[in-house]
Tab-separated table of C-alpha atoms in Angstrom:
chain	number	residue	atom	x	y	z
A	1	UNK	CA	-195.996	161.403	221.103
A	2	UNK	CA	-199.115	159.460	220.188
A	3	UNK	CA	-200.425	157.643	223.267
A	4	UNK	CA	-202.393	155.085	221.289
A	5	UNK	CA	-199.537	154.070	218.986
A	6	UNK	CA	-198.950	150.645	220.535
A	7	UNK	CA	-202.368	150.416	222.234
A	8	UNK	CA	-200.660	150.412	225.647
A	9	UNK	CA	-201.430	153.834	227.029
A	10	UNK	CA	-199.731	153.333	230.409
A	11	UNK	CA	-196.463	152.223	228.793
A	12	UNK	CA	-196.597	155.207	226.451
A	13	UNK	CA	-197.144	157.552	229.403
A	14	UNK	CA	-194.150	156.106	231.200
A	15	UNK	CA	-192.000	156.486	228.067
A	16	UNK	CA	-193.041	160.111	227.494
A	17	UNK	CA	-192.246	161.039	231.097
A	18	UNK	CA	-188.917	159.194	231.012
A	19	UNK	CA	-187.969	161.064	227.821
A	20	UNK	CA	-189.015	164.339	229.485
A	21	UNK	CA	-186.943	163.509	232.549
A	22	UNK	CA	-183.938	162.562	230.409
A	23	UNK	CA	-184.217	165.901	228.589
A	24	UNK	CA	-185.159	168.118	231.540
A	25	UNK	CA	-185.976	170.897	231.730
A	26	UNK	CA	-188.912	169.955	229.546
A	27	UNK	CA	-192.658	170.267	229.116
A	28	UNK	CA	-195.129	167.403	228.762
A	29	UNK	CA	-198.269	168.582	226.981
A	30	UNK	CA	-201.261	166.301	227.291
A	31	UNK	CA	-203.846	167.531	224.807
A	32	UNK	CA	-207.418	166.355	225.362
A	33	UNK	CA	-206.618	164.456	228.534
A	34	UNK	CA	-210.269	163.398	228.738
A	35	UNK	CA	-209.724	161.103	225.730
A	36	UNK	CA	-206.910	159.295	227.521
A	37	UNK	CA	-208.445	158.905	230.968
A	38	UNK	CA	-212.022	158.860	232.156
A	39	UNK	CA	-213.223	162.383	232.898
A	40	UNK	CA	-216.891	161.510	233.180
A	41	UNK	CA	-218.785	160.448	236.251
A	42	UNK	CA	-221.883	159.204	234.519
A	43	UNK	CA	-221.948	155.812	236.186
A	44	UNK	CA	-219.874	154.022	238.792
A	45	UNK	CA	-216.912	152.293	237.196
A	46	UNK	CA	-217.759	153.747	233.783
A	47	UNK	CA	-214.081	154.009	232.898
A	48	UNK	CA	-212.310	151.111	231.237
A	49	UNK	CA	-209.408	149.122	232.669
A	50	UNK	CA	-207.096	150.884	230.209
A	51	UNK	CA	-208.299	154.280	231.430
A	52	UNK	CA	-207.771	153.308	235.081
A	53	UNK	CA	-204.301	151.996	234.252
A	54	UNK	CA	-203.529	155.191	232.302
A	55	UNK	CA	-204.640	157.349	235.239
A	56	UNK	CA	-202.486	155.369	237.668
A	57	UNK	CA	-199.480	155.657	235.349
A	58	UNK	CA	-200.076	159.386	234.881
A	59	UNK	CA	-200.355	160.017	238.630
A	60	UNK	CA	-197.213	157.997	239.310
A	61	UNK	CA	-195.198	159.745	236.606
A	62	UNK	CA	-196.305	163.233	237.633
A	63	UNK	CA	-195.272	162.468	241.214
A	64	UNK	CA	-191.979	160.882	240.107
A	65	UNK	CA	-190.961	163.838	237.946
A	66	UNK	CA	-192.228	166.499	240.362
A	67	UNK	CA	-189.439	169.031	241.076
A	68	UNK	CA	-187.231	167.362	238.451
A	69	UNK	CA	-187.560	170.023	235.758
A	70	UNK	CA	-190.628	168.556	234.070
A	71	UNK	CA	-193.664	170.802	233.674
A	72	UNK	CA	-196.970	169.087	232.897
A	73	UNK	CA	-199.664	170.973	230.997
A	74	UNK	CA	-202.949	169.248	230.218
A	75	UNK	CA	-206.035	170.323	228.298
A	76	UNK	CA	-209.490	168.871	228.580
A	77	UNK	CA	-212.913	169.491	227.133
A	78	UNK	CA	-214.480	168.138	230.325
A	79	UNK	CA	-215.570	170.454	233.097
A	80	UNK	CA	-213.078	170.490	235.956
A	81	UNK	CA	-215.545	168.752	238.283
A	82	UNK	CA	-215.304	165.658	236.051
A	83	UNK	CA	-211.507	165.443	236.137
A	84	UNK	CA	-210.354	162.868	238.713
A	85	UNK	CA	-209.631	164.797	241.948
A	86	UNK	CA	-206.341	162.955	242.476
A	87	UNK	CA	-205.057	164.453	239.241
A	88	UNK	CA	-205.759	168.088	240.086
A	89	UNK	CA	-204.638	168.170	243.703
A	90	UNK	CA	-201.744	170.338	244.887
A	91	UNK	CA	-198.424	169.155	243.521
A	92	UNK	CA	-199.902	167.649	240.382
A	93	UNK	CA	-201.937	169.648	237.885
A	94	UNK	CA	-202.861	172.449	240.223
A	95	UNK	CA	-203.378	175.589	238.127
A	96	UNK	CA	-206.693	175.703	236.290
A	97	UNK	CA	-207.497	178.126	233.512
A	98	UNK	CA	-210.892	178.139	231.830
A	99	UNK	CA	-211.034	179.588	228.363
A	100	UNK	CA	-214.335	181.077	227.254
A	101	UNK	CA	-215.867	180.239	223.924
A	102	UNK	CA	-214.896	182.691	221.210
A	103	UNK	CA	-217.060	185.784	220.743
A	104	UNK	CA	-218.326	186.860	217.309
A	105	UNK	CA	-215.112	188.676	216.355
A	106	UNK	CA	-212.957	185.731	217.442
A	107	UNK	CA	-215.193	183.308	215.536
A	108	UNK	CA	-214.896	185.508	212.445
A	109	UNK	CA	-211.102	185.372	212.678
A	110	UNK	CA	-211.091	181.589	213.181
A	111	UNK	CA	-213.520	181.095	210.299
A	112	UNK	CA	-211.360	183.331	208.073
A	113	UNK	CA	-208.445	180.958	208.605
A	114	UNK	CA	-210.505	178.015	207.360
A	115	UNK	CA	-211.959	179.993	204.450
A	116	UNK	CA	-208.438	180.759	203.189
A	117	UNK	CA	-207.474	177.073	203.249
A	118	UNK	CA	-209.809	175.857	200.535
A	119	UNK	CA	-210.754	177.338	197.161
A	120	UNK	CA	-214.355	176.152	197.511
A	121	UNK	CA	-214.849	178.867	200.175
A	122	UNK	CA	-213.826	181.852	198.039
A	123	UNK	CA	-217.363	183.326	197.884
A	124	UNK	CA	-218.097	182.923	201.623
A	125	UNK	CA	-218.152	185.867	204.029
A	126	UNK	CA	-216.682	184.995	207.444
A	127	UNK	CA	-218.855	187.652	209.135
A	128	UNK	CA	-222.031	185.882	207.948
A	129	UNK	CA	-220.904	182.503	209.268
A	130	UNK	CA	-219.720	184.039	212.571
A	131	UNK	CA	-223.191	185.513	213.126
A	132	UNK	CA	-224.757	182.035	212.918
A	133	UNK	CA	-222.226	180.185	215.065
A	134	UNK	CA	-222.762	181.761	218.494
A	135	UNK	CA	-221.517	179.392	221.209
A	136	UNK	CA	-219.228	177.455	218.860
A	137	UNK	CA	-215.734	176.521	219.979
A	138	UNK	CA	-212.721	176.444	217.705
A	139	UNK	CA	-213.219	172.672	217.395
A	140	UNK	CA	-216.859	173.213	216.390
A	141	UNK	CA	-215.772	175.653	213.684
A	142	UNK	CA	-213.186	173.165	212.442
A	143	UNK	CA	-215.850	170.445	212.263
A	144	UNK	CA	-218.156	172.846	210.398
A	145	UNK	CA	-215.510	173.709	207.809
A	146	UNK	CA	-214.692	170.020	207.314
A	147	UNK	CA	-218.369	169.102	206.864
A	148	UNK	CA	-218.858	171.787	204.240
A	149	UNK	CA	-215.655	170.898	202.386
A	150	UNK	CA	-216.657	167.229	202.226
A	151	UNK	CA	-220.133	168.183	201.017
A	152	UNK	CA	-218.705	170.471	198.306
A	153	UNK	CA	-216.169	167.891	197.162
A	154	UNK	CA	-218.893	165.247	196.884
A	155	UNK	CA	-221.136	167.625	194.931
A	156	UNK	CA	-218.201	169.040	192.918
A	157	UNK	CA	-219.227	172.617	193.656
A	158	UNK	CA	-218.179	175.785	195.436
A	159	UNK	CA	-219.593	176.441	198.888
A	160	UNK	CA	-222.536	178.747	199.421
A	161	UNK	CA	-223.836	180.221	202.656
A	162	UNK	CA	-226.718	177.717	202.536
A	163	UNK	CA	-224.218	174.833	202.640
A	164	UNK	CA	-223.256	175.936	206.162
A	165	UNK	CA	-226.753	176.055	207.656
A	166	UNK	CA	-227.480	172.339	208.082
A	167	UNK	CA	-224.063	171.471	209.566
A	168	UNK	CA	-224.353	174.458	211.933
A	169	UNK	CA	-227.588	173.082	213.349
A	170	UNK	CA	-226.204	169.542	213.456
A	171	UNK	CA	-223.134	170.638	215.437
A	172	UNK	CA	-225.234	172.816	217.742
A	173	UNK	CA	-227.635	169.915	218.405
A	174	UNK	CA	-224.753	167.522	219.119
A	175	UNK	CA	-223.341	170.023	221.603
A	176	UNK	CA	-226.688	170.311	223.405
A	177	UNK	CA	-226.989	166.530	223.608
A	178	UNK	CA	-223.527	166.255	225.180
A	179	UNK	CA	-224.436	168.829	227.832
A	180	UNK	CA	-227.662	167.078	228.791
A	181	UNK	CA	-226.223	163.620	229.167
């Protein structure tokens, strides 16, 4: 369910958990939890009131549905040290699995999926792109494919290897900036 549908994140959280409880056993998947609650400690009180309210609602609902047949799985792009400690303590979200960035072969396979999805990519070799995208995540590769598709649609042309080079550097630079700040 989309948490931002009615712009009241806490109410949406409560509704999702109530539905999960009503249909137990069930799984609540929270994808990109860091977008819903503050997972950055850049400045004191950097989170918004809505993020604090969402965190309180999430903590309450996890505790309320604990041992009631509701399994909570959450993903985040933030490092674990930035996730609020109350959320990852025993009895809440307590198992942590880090997934490494894809290696060259994995990137090639991910890129191949995107190359098959659009006719403008028919002359592109996934191996070539994979060699230039070291350190990219699946999301980075998705952003790259989208950038190139938009560029090719605007120019009314098929993609070439050169069309990938500028977006690759742009995505890599954005990733470096995020890490530094």
